[in-house]
Short mmCIF file of C-alpha atoms in Angstrom, two decimals:
data_model
loop_
_atom_site.label_atom_id
_atom_site.label_comp_id
_atom_site.label_asym_id
_atom_site.label_seq_id
_atom_site.Cartn_x
_atom_site.Cartn_y
_atom_site.Cartn_z
CA MET A 1 -3.76 2.08 -2.69
CA PRO A 2 -7.19 1.59 -4.17
CA ASN A 3 -8.95 -1.38 -2.56
CA ALA A 4 -5.60 -2.93 -1.68
CA ARG A 5 -6.63 -3.84 1.84
CA ALA A 6 -9.88 -5.30 0.58
CA ALA A 7 -7.77 -7.28 -1.87
CA ARG A 8 -5.68 -8.74 0.91
CA ARG A 9 -8.81 -9.76 2.80
CA ALA A 10 -9.77 -12.02 -0.11
CA ALA A 11 -6.27 -13.41 -0.60
CA VAL A 12 -5.46 -16.98 0.36
CA ARG A 13 -2.01 -17.04 1.93
CA LEU A 14 -0.01 -19.77 0.18
CA GLY A 15 3.69 -20.53 0.55
CA ALA A 16 4.91 -19.14 3.86
CA VAL A 17 7.68 -16.58 3.90
CA VAL A 18 10.90 -18.18 5.06
CA LEU A 19 12.31 -16.35 8.07
CA SER A 20 15.33 -16.94 10.26
CA GLY A 21 15.01 -18.65 13.63
CA ALA A 22 16.17 -15.46 15.31
CA LEU A 23 13.30 -13.54 13.78
CA LEU A 24 10.75 -16.15 14.77
CA ALA A 25 12.05 -16.00 18.32
CA ALA A 26 11.83 -12.22 18.30
CA CYS A 27 8.31 -12.39 16.93
CA GLY A 28 7.23 -14.43 19.92
CA SER A 29 8.58 -12.02 22.52
CA GLY A 30 6.12 -9.12 22.22
CA SER A 31 5.97 -6.65 25.07
CA SER A 32 3.24 -4.40 26.40
CA GLY A 33 2.98 -0.75 25.42
CA GLY A 34 1.97 0.00 29.06
CA THR A 35 -0.75 -0.87 31.52
CA SER A 36 -4.27 -0.72 30.10
CA ASP A 37 -6.22 -1.29 33.33
CA SER A 38 -8.76 1.44 34.00
CA ALA A 39 -10.34 2.59 37.23
CA GLY A 40 -13.68 1.33 36.03
CA GLY A 41 -12.54 -2.25 35.55
CA LYS A 42 -12.74 -3.97 32.19
CA VAL A 43 -12.44 -1.85 29.05
CA THR A 44 -13.75 -2.65 25.59
CA LEU A 45 -11.70 -1.02 22.84
CA THR A 46 -13.42 -0.52 19.50
CA VAL A 47 -11.17 -0.60 16.44
CA ASP A 48 -12.72 0.66 13.20
CA LEU A 49 -10.79 -0.27 10.03
CA PHE A 50 -11.16 -0.71 6.29
CA GLY A 51 -10.17 -3.75 4.27
CA SER A 52 -7.78 -5.94 6.23
CA PHE A 53 -5.04 -4.71 8.52
CA GLY A 54 -4.29 -8.31 9.48
CA TYR A 55 -4.30 -7.93 13.26
CA LYS A 56 -7.11 -10.35 13.96
CA GLU A 57 -5.86 -12.88 11.38
CA ALA A 58 -2.31 -12.77 12.77
CA GLY A 59 -3.56 -13.37 16.31
CA LEU A 60 -2.31 -10.03 17.63
CA TYR A 61 -5.57 -9.06 19.30
CA ALA A 62 -5.67 -12.38 21.13
CA GLU A 63 -2.07 -11.90 22.24
CA TYR A 64 -2.73 -8.36 23.49
CA GLN A 65 -5.83 -9.44 25.40
CA LYS A 66 -3.82 -12.22 27.06
CA LEU A 67 -1.24 -9.64 28.14
CA HIS A 68 -4.03 -7.29 29.29
CA PRO A 69 -6.88 -9.38 30.79
CA ASP A 70 -8.98 -6.27 31.48
CA ILE A 71 -9.03 -5.31 27.77
CA THR A 72 -11.45 -6.65 25.17
CA ILE A 73 -10.95 -5.63 21.53
CA LYS A 74 -13.83 -5.42 19.09
CA GLN A 75 -13.03 -4.68 15.43
CA SER A 76 -15.44 -3.43 12.79
CA ASP A 77 -14.58 -3.42 9.10
CA THR A 78 -15.64 -1.67 5.91
CA GLU A 79 -14.54 -3.48 2.75
CA ASP A 80 -14.07 -0.43 0.53
CA GLU A 81 -11.80 2.38 1.71
CA ALA A 82 -13.77 5.08 -0.11
CA ASP A 83 -16.97 4.05 1.67
CA TYR A 84 -15.09 3.92 4.97
CA TRP A 85 -13.66 7.41 4.51
CA LYS A 86 -17.06 8.89 3.61
CA SER A 87 -18.63 7.34 6.71
CA LEU A 88 -15.74 8.52 8.88
CA GLN A 89 -16.23 12.11 7.72
CA THR A 90 -19.89 11.98 8.71
CA ARG A 91 -19.08 10.60 12.15
CA LEU A 92 -16.24 13.08 12.76
CA ALA A 93 -18.60 15.95 11.94
CA GLY A 94 -21.23 14.63 14.31
CA GLY A 95 -18.83 13.48 17.01
CA GLY A 96 -20.59 10.15 17.52
CA GLY A 97 -20.20 6.54 16.45
CA LEU A 98 -16.41 6.71 16.33
CA GLY A 99 -14.09 3.90 17.29
CA ASP A 100 -11.41 4.24 19.94
CA VAL A 101 -9.01 3.53 17.09
CA GLN A 102 -9.57 4.58 13.48
CA GLY A 103 -7.51 3.45 10.47
CA ILE A 104 -6.32 6.13 8.03
CA GLU A 105 -5.06 5.33 4.52
CA VAL A 106 -1.84 7.09 3.51
CA GLY A 107 -3.60 8.97 0.71
CA ARG A 108 -5.87 10.56 3.35
CA ILE A 109 -3.31 11.37 6.03
CA ALA A 110 -2.66 14.89 4.69
CA SER A 111 -6.36 15.62 5.01
CA VAL A 112 -6.12 14.59 8.67
CA THR A 113 -3.01 16.67 9.44
CA GLN A 114 -4.00 19.73 7.42
CA GLN A 115 -7.78 19.90 7.67
CA GLN A 116 -8.99 17.67 10.51
CA SER A 117 -6.24 17.86 13.13
CA ASP A 118 -8.66 19.10 15.80
CA THR A 119 -10.74 15.93 15.52
CA PHE A 120 -7.87 13.56 16.41
CA GLU A 121 -5.79 13.19 19.54
CA ASP A 122 -2.25 14.50 19.65
CA LEU A 123 -0.49 11.26 20.54
CA LYS A 124 2.48 13.17 21.89
CA GLN A 125 0.61 13.63 25.19
CA TYR A 126 0.80 9.86 25.65
CA GLY A 127 4.52 9.68 24.86
CA ALA A 128 4.44 9.08 21.10
CA ASP A 129 7.25 11.58 20.51
CA LYS A 130 9.63 9.02 22.01
CA LEU A 131 8.80 6.61 19.18
CA LYS A 132 10.11 8.70 16.29
CA ASP A 133 13.26 6.61 15.84
CA ARG A 134 11.12 3.48 15.39
CA PHE A 135 9.83 4.59 12.00
CA ALA A 136 11.13 5.53 8.59
CA GLU A 137 11.24 9.33 8.26
CA ALA A 138 8.70 9.35 5.43
CA LYS A 139 6.18 7.40 7.50
CA TRP A 140 6.62 9.50 10.61
CA SER A 141 6.58 12.95 9.05
CA ALA A 142 3.41 12.36 7.05
CA ALA A 143 1.34 12.00 10.24
CA THR A 144 2.92 14.99 12.00
CA THR A 145 1.42 18.48 11.73
CA GLU A 146 3.45 21.62 11.07
CA ASP A 147 3.21 22.55 14.74
CA GLY A 148 4.49 19.13 15.82
CA ARG A 149 1.31 17.27 16.76
CA ILE A 150 1.43 13.51 16.13
CA LEU A 151 -1.90 12.28 14.79
CA GLY A 152 -1.17 8.68 13.89
CA LEU A 153 1.28 5.79 14.17
CA GLY A 154 2.33 4.01 11.00
CA THR A 155 1.33 0.46 10.15
CA ASP A 156 2.60 -1.02 6.88
CA VAL A 157 4.20 0.57 3.82
CA GLY A 158 4.17 -0.40 0.16
CA PRO A 159 7.76 -0.53 -1.16
CA GLU A 160 7.67 -1.32 -4.86
CA ALA A 161 9.12 -4.05 -7.06
CA MET A 162 8.18 -5.91 -10.27
CA CYS A 163 6.61 -9.37 -10.19
CA TYR A 164 6.84 -11.57 -13.28
CA ARG A 165 5.99 -15.04 -14.61
CA THR A 166 9.16 -16.98 -15.32
CA ASP A 167 7.32 -19.65 -17.34
CA LEU A 168 5.85 -17.06 -19.71
CA PHE A 169 9.22 -15.36 -20.06
CA LYS A 170 10.77 -18.69 -21.06
CA GLN A 171 8.08 -19.27 -23.70
CA ALA A 172 8.88 -15.88 -25.21
CA GLY A 173 12.62 -16.48 -25.14
CA LEU A 174 13.34 -13.84 -22.51
CA PRO A 175 15.79 -14.21 -19.62
CA THR A 176 14.28 -15.17 -16.26
CA ASP A 177 17.10 -14.32 -13.86
CA ARG A 178 15.92 -11.52 -11.56
CA ASP A 179 19.28 -9.77 -11.46
CA GLU A 180 19.65 -9.82 -15.24
CA LEU A 181 16.13 -8.47 -15.66
CA SER A 182 16.75 -5.74 -13.12
CA GLN A 183 19.59 -4.59 -15.35
CA LYS A 184 17.62 -4.86 -18.59
CA TRP A 185 14.72 -2.84 -17.22
CA SER A 186 16.64 -0.46 -15.01
CA THR A 187 14.68 2.30 -16.78
CA TRP A 188 11.03 2.44 -17.81
CA ASP A 189 12.08 2.75 -21.44
CA GLY A 190 13.96 -0.52 -20.98
CA TYR A 191 10.89 -2.10 -19.43
CA LEU A 192 8.68 -1.11 -22.37
CA ALA A 193 11.33 -2.24 -24.87
CA LEU A 194 11.46 -5.67 -23.26
CA GLY A 195 7.68 -5.75 -23.29
CA LYS A 196 7.57 -5.11 -27.02
CA GLU A 197 10.05 -7.96 -27.49
CA TYR A 198 7.82 -10.19 -25.35
CA GLN A 199 4.72 -9.39 -27.39
CA LYS A 200 6.37 -10.72 -30.55
CA LYS A 201 6.51 -14.23 -29.10
CA ALA A 202 3.94 -14.06 -26.34
CA PRO A 203 1.51 -16.95 -25.79
CA ALA A 204 -1.88 -16.51 -27.41
CA LYS A 205 -3.88 -13.69 -25.82
CA GLY A 206 -0.97 -12.91 -23.55
CA ALA A 207 0.02 -9.37 -22.57
CA TRP A 208 3.06 -7.80 -20.97
CA ILE A 209 1.26 -5.98 -18.14
CA ASP A 210 -2.14 -6.15 -16.47
CA SER A 211 -3.18 -2.52 -16.98
CA ILE A 212 -1.69 0.89 -17.60
CA GLY A 213 -3.41 2.07 -14.43
CA SER A 214 -1.10 -0.12 -12.37
CA LEU A 215 1.88 1.12 -14.40
CA TYR A 216 0.96 4.74 -13.72
CA SER A 217 0.37 4.11 -10.01
CA ILE A 218 3.71 2.39 -9.49
CA MET A 219 5.61 5.10 -11.40
CA ILE A 220 4.00 7.97 -9.51
CA GLY A 221 4.96 6.23 -6.28
CA GLN A 222 8.60 6.89 -7.17
CA GLU A 223 8.17 10.66 -7.03
CA LYS A 224 8.61 13.07 -4.14
CA GLU A 225 6.18 15.65 -5.56
CA ARG A 226 3.16 14.33 -7.42
CA TYR A 227 -0.12 16.19 -7.10
CA TYR A 228 0.81 18.86 -4.55
CA ASP A 229 3.95 20.79 -3.73
CA ALA A 230 5.34 21.32 -0.23
CA ALA A 231 3.30 24.52 0.12
CA GLY A 232 0.07 22.62 -0.45
CA LYS A 233 -0.50 23.94 -3.98
CA LEU A 234 -2.12 21.61 -6.51
CA ILE A 235 0.55 21.04 -9.19
CA TYR A 236 -0.39 17.80 -10.96
CA GLU A 237 -1.40 19.59 -14.17
CA ASN A 238 2.10 20.94 -14.82
CA ASN A 239 4.21 18.42 -12.93
CA PRO A 240 6.75 16.76 -15.28
CA ALA A 241 6.69 13.62 -13.13
CA VAL A 242 2.95 13.18 -13.65
CA LYS A 243 3.34 13.84 -17.38
CA THR A 244 6.12 11.25 -17.68
CA ALA A 245 4.07 8.61 -15.85
CA TRP A 246 1.03 9.47 -17.99
CA ASP A 247 2.94 9.38 -21.29
CA THR A 248 4.70 6.11 -20.42
CA SER A 249 1.36 4.53 -19.55
CA VAL A 250 -0.23 5.75 -22.77
CA ASP A 251 2.76 4.40 -24.72
CA ALA A 252 2.22 0.97 -23.14
CA ALA A 253 -1.44 1.02 -24.17
CA GLU A 254 -0.80 2.19 -27.72
CA SER A 255 1.95 -0.44 -28.11
CA GLY A 256 -0.49 -3.20 -27.25
CA LEU A 257 1.31 -4.20 -24.06
CA SER A 258 -1.69 -4.08 -21.75
CA ALA A 259 -4.19 -6.80 -20.95
CA LYS A 260 -6.73 -3.99 -20.40
CA LEU A 261 -7.78 -5.31 -17.02
CA ASP A 262 -8.89 -2.77 -14.46
CA GLN A 263 -7.46 -3.71 -11.09
CA TRP A 264 -9.70 -5.31 -8.44
CA THR A 265 -12.29 -6.44 -11.00
CA PRO A 266 -13.39 -10.10 -11.31
CA GLN A 267 -11.80 -10.30 -14.77
CA TRP A 268 -8.49 -9.10 -13.34
CA ASN A 269 -8.68 -11.66 -10.55
CA GLN A 270 -9.26 -14.50 -13.01
CA ALA A 271 -6.33 -13.38 -15.16
CA PHE A 272 -3.73 -14.31 -12.54
CA ALA A 273 -4.44 -18.01 -12.86
CA ALA A 274 -4.99 -17.79 -16.61
CA GLY A 275 -1.57 -16.26 -17.27
CA SER A 276 -3.07 -13.30 -19.11
CA PHE A 277 -0.10 -11.04 -18.34
CA ALA A 278 3.59 -11.65 -17.75
CA THR A 279 4.44 -8.79 -15.38
CA ILE A 280 2.67 -6.76 -12.75
CA PRO A 281 4.04 -3.83 -10.75
CA CYS A 282 3.90 -5.08 -7.17
CA PRO A 283 4.12 -3.21 -3.91
CA ALA A 284 4.89 -5.63 -1.08
CA TRP A 285 1.21 -6.11 -0.24
CA MET A 286 0.55 -7.39 -3.78
CA LEU A 287 2.42 -10.64 -3.12
CA SER A 288 -0.36 -12.04 -0.94
CA TYR A 289 -2.95 -11.06 -3.51
CA ILE A 290 -1.08 -12.84 -6.29
CA LYS A 291 -0.90 -15.98 -4.17
CA GLY A 292 -4.61 -15.83 -3.48
CA GLN A 293 -5.63 -15.39 -7.11
CA ALA A 294 -3.01 -17.55 -8.86
CA GLY A 295 -3.39 -20.38 -6.34
CA GLU A 296 -1.20 -23.41 -5.80
CA THR A 297 -0.57 -23.84 -9.51
CA GLY A 298 1.25 -20.50 -9.56
CA SER A 299 3.79 -21.48 -6.95
CA GLY A 300 7.32 -21.39 -8.37
CA LYS A 301 6.17 -19.70 -11.59
CA TRP A 302 6.43 -16.18 -10.18
CA ASP A 303 9.53 -14.21 -9.25
CA VAL A 304 10.34 -10.69 -8.03
CA ALA A 305 12.90 -8.23 -9.39
CA LYS A 306 13.83 -4.63 -8.67
CA LEU A 307 11.57 -1.96 -10.07
CA PRO A 308 12.54 0.04 -13.15
CA GLY A 309 13.43 3.64 -12.45
CA GLY A 310 14.38 3.34 -8.78
CA ALA A 311 12.66 2.95 -5.43
CA GLY A 312 9.13 4.02 -4.65
CA ASN A 313 6.17 3.44 -2.37
CA TRP A 314 2.53 2.64 -3.10
CA GLY A 315 0.24 2.34 -0.11
CA GLY A 316 0.32 2.02 3.65
CA SER A 317 -1.82 3.21 6.55
CA TYR A 318 -1.96 4.69 10.05
CA LEU A 319 -3.77 4.11 13.32
CA SER A 320 -5.25 7.20 14.99
CA VAL A 321 -7.31 8.01 18.07
CA PRO A 322 -10.28 10.38 17.61
CA ARG A 323 -10.87 13.17 20.11
CA ALA A 324 -14.34 11.69 20.69
CA ALA A 325 -12.97 8.25 21.59
CA LYS A 326 -14.19 6.87 24.92
CA ASN A 327 -10.92 5.16 25.93
CA LYS A 328 -8.13 7.36 24.60
CA LYS A 329 -5.29 6.25 26.86
CA GLU A 330 -6.02 2.55 26.41
CA ALA A 331 -6.45 3.08 22.66
CA TYR A 332 -3.04 4.71 22.44
CA GLU A 333 -1.40 1.87 24.37
CA LEU A 334 -2.93 -0.61 21.94
CA ILE A 335 -1.74 1.16 18.80
CA GLU A 336 1.72 1.69 20.27
CA TRP A 337 1.93 -2.07 20.80
CA LEU A 338 0.44 -3.00 17.42
CA THR A 339 2.92 -0.78 15.55
CA ALA A 340 5.99 -1.88 17.53
CA PRO A 341 8.73 -3.63 15.50
CA GLU A 342 7.98 -7.03 17.05
CA GLN A 343 4.33 -6.93 15.99
CA GLN A 344 5.11 -5.51 12.54
CA ALA A 345 7.56 -8.34 11.94
CA LYS A 346 4.84 -10.84 12.85
CA LEU A 347 2.45 -9.24 10.40
CA PHE A 348 4.99 -9.60 7.64
CA GLN A 349 5.57 -13.23 8.51
CA LYS A 350 1.87 -14.12 8.72
CA GLN A 351 0.12 -11.62 6.43
CA GLY A 352 2.82 -10.28 4.10
CA LEU A 353 2.40 -6.66 5.24
CA PHE A 354 5.73 -4.85 4.94
CA PRO A 355 6.65 -2.95 8.11
CA SER A 356 7.17 0.78 8.49
CA ALA A 357 9.14 0.29 11.72
CA THR A 358 12.82 0.34 10.84
CA GLY A 359 13.66 -2.26 13.50
CA ALA A 360 11.22 -4.69 11.93
CA ILE A 361 12.68 -4.06 8.47
CA GLU A 362 16.07 -5.16 9.78
CA LYS A 363 14.56 -8.27 11.36
CA ILE A 364 13.07 -9.46 8.06
CA SER A 365 16.01 -8.55 5.82
CA GLY A 366 16.81 -12.22 5.15
CA ALA A 367 13.26 -13.29 4.29
CA LYS A 368 12.65 -15.33 1.13
CA ASP A 369 9.37 -16.51 -0.39
CA PRO A 370 9.19 -20.04 -1.84
CA TYR A 371 6.07 -19.16 -3.84
CA PHE A 372 8.06 -16.49 -5.68
CA SER A 373 10.98 -18.77 -6.59
CA ASP A 374 12.71 -18.04 -3.28
CA ALA A 375 13.06 -14.37 -4.18
CA PRO A 376 14.90 -12.42 -1.44
CA ILE A 377 11.85 -10.29 -0.72
CA GLY A 378 13.19 -9.01 2.58
CA GLN A 379 16.17 -7.50 0.78
CA ILE A 380 14.34 -6.30 -2.35
CA PHE A 381 11.51 -4.58 -0.50
CA GLY A 382 13.73 -3.52 2.38
CA ASP A 383 16.11 -1.70 0.04
CA ALA A 384 13.16 -0.06 -1.69
CA ALA A 385 11.64 1.03 1.62
CA LYS A 386 14.90 2.63 2.75
CA SER A 387 15.44 4.43 -0.57
CA SER A 388 11.89 5.61 -1.27
CA PRO A 389 11.47 9.40 -1.40
CA VAL A 390 9.71 11.26 1.39
CA GLN A 391 6.55 12.00 -0.56
CA VAL A 392 4.65 15.26 -0.43
CA LEU A 393 1.03 14.34 0.28
CA GLY A 394 -1.89 16.66 -0.39
CA VAL A 395 -5.38 16.77 1.03
CA HIS A 396 -6.92 15.25 -2.11
CA ASP A 397 -4.12 12.90 -3.19
CA GLN A 398 -6.39 9.88 -3.31
CA ASN A 399 -9.07 11.68 -5.32
CA VAL A 400 -6.65 13.09 -7.91
CA ALA A 401 -5.01 9.69 -8.41
CA GLN A 402 -8.38 8.02 -8.93
CA GLN A 403 -9.48 10.49 -11.60
CA ILE A 404 -6.22 10.04 -13.52
CA THR A 405 -6.31 6.25 -13.45
CA ASN A 406 -9.99 6.31 -14.47
CA ALA A 407 -9.02 8.39 -17.51
CA LEU A 408 -6.15 6.05 -18.38
CA SER A 409 -8.61 3.17 -18.35
CA GLU A 410 -10.50 4.94 -21.16
CA VAL A 411 -7.28 5.11 -23.18
CA GLU A 412 -6.63 1.38 -23.03
CA ARG A 413 -10.21 0.08 -23.07
CA LYS A 414 -11.90 2.52 -25.46
CA GLY A 415 -8.98 3.84 -27.47
CA THR A 416 -9.60 7.38 -26.25
CA SER A 417 -6.84 9.76 -27.30
CA SER A 418 -4.32 10.88 -24.71
CA GLU A 419 -5.40 14.51 -25.07
CA LYS A 420 -9.10 13.80 -24.62
CA ALA A 421 -8.48 11.45 -21.69
CA TRP A 422 -6.28 14.01 -19.95
CA SER A 423 -9.01 16.60 -20.37
CA THR A 424 -11.47 14.15 -18.79
CA ALA A 425 -9.08 13.61 -15.87
CA LYS A 426 -8.79 17.35 -15.23
CA LYS A 427 -12.55 17.82 -15.29
CA GLY A 428 -12.91 14.91 -12.88
CA VAL A 429 -10.38 16.44 -10.48
CA ASP A 430 -12.16 19.82 -10.63
CA ASN A 431 -15.48 18.17 -9.85
CA VAL A 432 -14.11 16.17 -6.93
CA ILE A 433 -12.07 18.82 -5.15
CA GLY A 434 -14.27 21.79 -6.05
#
């Protein structure tokens, strides 16, 4: 998810998620993943992450240190995931400067399991194989090598939905009920058709969607095979799923439905409060970002409905322990605790990060969000998480996706033809992956 964690870092959390008393009680009963005392006395664990994983902000480090007085946790952060990944590659090659714990974005996990498995600890030696039933199958399998080594434990996931502005829908004469809309845009064709209807009566300078890049990204998250097949072969060029997502995105641009706002830019940020677009594809982590950018005045104007075309996932990460880490055992005990259902439920409550632990998903199933018109986000995102396909991830997934969305930006911003933009995307992929 490009810059998604950096986005959450900047978000102001407004309108707390409403959770049941039972969940809140469960969230306060965290347990240790095992003793973390070492023979040498106090241990300082270094945690190296990108963007915002939310642990410090949710108070989880402080809680863990209270449970383990001999442990001190020090976190370092890199705002941009691409910069983080580049730096991590340099340090893995040299064997120095690595944290005891390293964050891995889901679009990079195949690179870890297929190309860099010897540089990370097999967590099975610490008992991680006993945790398999904690996680959704898609999350677990992605961090497991063909020979059964476990190279990371899952943090959040990005089940997908559609966020929309009820006030703008009313102005355009469209229905605002989330269930009715879920029916009307059960397909992507239905979504575009409703968008064209919206544009006829849209407020001045209003658009249906923020960008076709976000449309493409959310659609491709619904597919099992995207850029690589199960054998590791690059297939994006001839994959019908990629072509459908590309063509649908181009159609949205050519129909004038896009606000032409590249995600994560200052102009895009300002557009949330200005009401420049009526809908935005939203993985679960997007909710916090919307709150931060739209502010208090947006509360009650937004709602959440099911995604057109079925369930999908966009984003998520892992915690891994490098072979060169100084405190491997203690690092494993920390990440086992951080990724346990109790802690994942707390992160959802406090930071809006949707859990990958199935037990946590059950705990938050009744959650509603007042900011989003009391939408049953626990149910909407929980159903999506359970139904999302087990995606085939390739070693350059992140790079291929970036080249395609860059090319789509040329279509909507410069009017570049679909054929020329696709050619540019292919050249970009060839240059990046060699």
